[in-house]
């Protein structure tokens, strides 16, 4: 059978993967998201998004996992590849964006690719190479306090150059707004100058549509989910509502949140202010050996019903830093993720069929604990966050999941999310 696969995508975290899949679906592609690299053949789809949990692991390991995904996607027929990174360019000073991008370029035998986290629908714009989150520079946004990947420099040329061997340059907005032809010409010029990565300015969807056309024949793009809206057009595809249909949702509703991002902390506060049942997990109690998972499940079980319950470790930056000083950054993160993932699994085993998980790392841990291997992408709740349907093999049932990136979603996300499934 001839492959229908047009685009092979590798996402460095799980919420990022659904964010990308959501934008591809909205622009008309049939998309399947897999959890890790599958063993068998690709399902029939225009794009497959392989979700990795590689954003904060050692760079060499992230490159190895990404290459395994790329080889599998290539074997399924993909000729263009999309390395999905965070719209706030989350990475440690050692990587992983630079080393993974270098490894993918080498594997594809290419010398150049465009890089842009711009996602204007979620207020991520790039101007003169500087990333803005809403009205402020990345370095002035809540991302400066991120528990694992604090971002303290908004100049993406500088950030990328610190992580990459090859030369990094800029495709300025003056070029981008001119359309696909000037962008293409600038790409050729940069290639002649030996540049390996070009950060691309983009302020709105029109810029991304121009960029999409300009890179139609480029084997690799490194981007947030924004560029995805500009690629389906290269295959004659246009937006269609039918691409996002899911089977009906069943079961009770719950939210599990391990994100400490500004938006998530506001969403937790909003949920509590509505008088809905919410339980905070204390990382120091987990570290002390207390069985917080079973305590949380015992608390949640009698409260499960028509209204959602929330189990969270989300906390303001001061508390996160205090915990990290006591336990270590990686250790605290991994321990909290493990506990929340066990809570997510326990909730689904107790009848939750509609589950919101907040935080990319947290979602990765939860989806692995649920035994999910593949997800169908459904309707969008807020920009970057769709409902998905999956088989939770560890629990023997189907579940609707919304994996919410830390900084995405309206303040009432934890309640409004369930309305479309009611
Ligand atoms: N109270 C806490 N103290 C210390 N670490 C915590 C606490 N709560 C959560 N964490 C850890 O902080 C990290 C949060 O990362 P996660 O990716 O889940 O959220 P996020 O960064 O806001 O989301 P995204 O990656 O989608 O932007 C996880 O490793 C989590 O276990
Ligand atoms: O691009 C984003 O901001 C999100 O999809 C994400 O990757 C958060 O982890």
Coordinates of N, CA and C and ligand atoms in Angstrom, one line a residue, residues 13 15 55 86 90 146-148 258-261 264 283 313-315 319-320 323-324 332-334 336-337 358-363 404-407, ligand 1:
X13 N 7.5 17.0 24.2 CA 6.7 16.6 25.4 C 5.3 16.3 24.9
X15 N 2.1 17.4 26.1 CA 1.1 18.4 25.8 C 1.5 19.1 24.5
X55 N 12.3 16.7 26.7 CA 12.7 18.1 26.8 C 13.8 18.4 27.9
X86 N 8.8 23.9 22.5 CA 7.8 24.7 23.2 C 7.7 26.1 22.7
X90 N 11.3 26.3 25.8 CA 11.8 25.7 27.0 C 12.9 24.8 26.7
X146 N 10.4 28.9 35.8 CA 10.0 27.6 35.5 C 10.8 26.6 36.4
X147 N 10.1 25.5 37.0 CA 10.8 24.6 37.8 C 12.0 23.9 37.2
X148 N 11.8 23.5 35.9 CA 12.9 22.7 35.2 C 13.6 23.5 34.1
X258 N 0.1 19.1 37.8 CA 1.5 19.2 38.3 C 2.2 20.4 37.7
X259 N 1.5 21.2 36.9 CA 2.1 22.4 36.4 C 2.2 23.5 37.4
X260 N 3.3 24.2 37.4 CA 3.4 25.4 38.4 C 3.5 26.7 37.6
X261 N 3.0 26.6 36.3 CA 3.1 27.8 35.5 C 2.0 28.8 36.0
X264 N -1.6 28.0 35.1 CA -2.1 26.9 35.8 C -2.4 27.3 37.2
X283 N 4.9 17.9 48.2 CA 6.0 17.1 47.8 C 6.9 16.7 49.0
X313 N -0.4 19.5 42.6 CA 0.8 19.9 43.4 C 1.2 21.3 43.0
X314 N 0.5 21.9 42.0 CA 0.8 23.2 41.5 C 1.0 24.2 42.7
X315 N 2.0 25.0 42.6 CA 2.4 25.9 43.7 C 3.1 27.1 43.2
X319 N 7.4 28.4 46.8 CA 7.2 27.1 47.4 C 8.0 26.0 46.5
X320 N 7.9 26.2 45.2 CA 8.6 25.3 44.4 C 10.1 25.3 44.6
X323 N 11.0 23.6 47.9 CA 11.0 22.2 47.8 C 12.3 21.7 47.0
X324 N 12.6 22.4 45.9 CA 13.8 22.0 45.1 C 15.1 22.1 45.9
X332 N 12.8 16.3 42.8 CA 11.5 16.8 43.2 C 10.5 16.6 42.0
X333 N 11.0 17.0 40.8 CA 10.1 16.9 39.7 C 9.7 15.4 39.4
X334 N 10.6 14.5 39.4 CA 10.3 13.1 39.1 C 9.4 12.5 40.2
X336 N 7.2 14.1 42.2 CA 5.8 14.6 42.1 C 5.1 14.0 40.9
X337 N 5.9 13.9 39.7 CA 5.2 13.4 38.5 C 4.8 12.0 38.8
X358 N -2.7 18.8 33.7 CA -2.0 20.0 33.4 C -0.5 19.9 33.6
X359 N 0.2 20.3 32.6 CA 1.7 20.2 32.6 C 2.2 19.2 31.7
X360 N 3.2 19.6 30.9 CA 3.8 18.6 29.9 C 4.4 17.4 30.5
X361 N 5.3 17.7 31.5 CA 6.0 16.5 32.1 C 5.0 15.7 32.9
X362 N 4.1 16.3 33.5 CA 3.1 15.6 34.3 C 2.2 14.8 33.4
X363 N 1.8 15.4 32.2 CA 1.0 14.6 31.2 C 1.8 13.4 30.7
X404 N -3.1 19.6 29.0 CA -3.0 21.1 29.0 C -1.6 21.5 29.2
X405 N -1.0 22.2 28.3 CA 0.3 22.8 28.5 C 0.2 23.8 29.6
X406 N 1.3 24.0 30.4 CA 1.3 24.8 31.5 C 0.7 26.1 31.4
X407 N 1.1 26.9 30.4 CA 0.7 28.3 30.2 C -0.5 28.5 29.3
Ligands
LIG1 N1 5.0 21.8 44.4 C1 6.1 21.4 43.5 N2 7.3 21.5 43.9 C2 8.4 21.2 43.1 N3 8.2 20.7 41.9 C3 6.9 20.5 41.5 C4 5.8 20.8 42.3 N4 4.7 20.6 41.6 C5 5.1 20.1 40.4 N5 6.4 20.0 40.3 C6 7.2 19.6 39.2 O1 7.3 20.7 38.3 C7 7.4 20.2 36.9 C8 6.3 20.9 36.2 O2 6.5 20.6 34.8 P1 5.3 20.3 33.8 O3 5.9 20.1 32.5 O4 4.4 19.2 34.3 O5 4.4 21.7 33.9 P2 4.7 23.0 33.0 O6 6.1 23.2 32.7 O7 3.9 24.1 33.6 O8 3.9 22.6 31.6 P3 4.4 22.7 30.1 O9 5.7 21.8 30.0 O10 3.3 22.1 29.4 O11 4.6 24.1 29.9 C9 7.1 18.7 37.0 O12 8.3 18.0 37.0 C10 6.4 18.5 38.4 O13 6.6 17.2 38.9

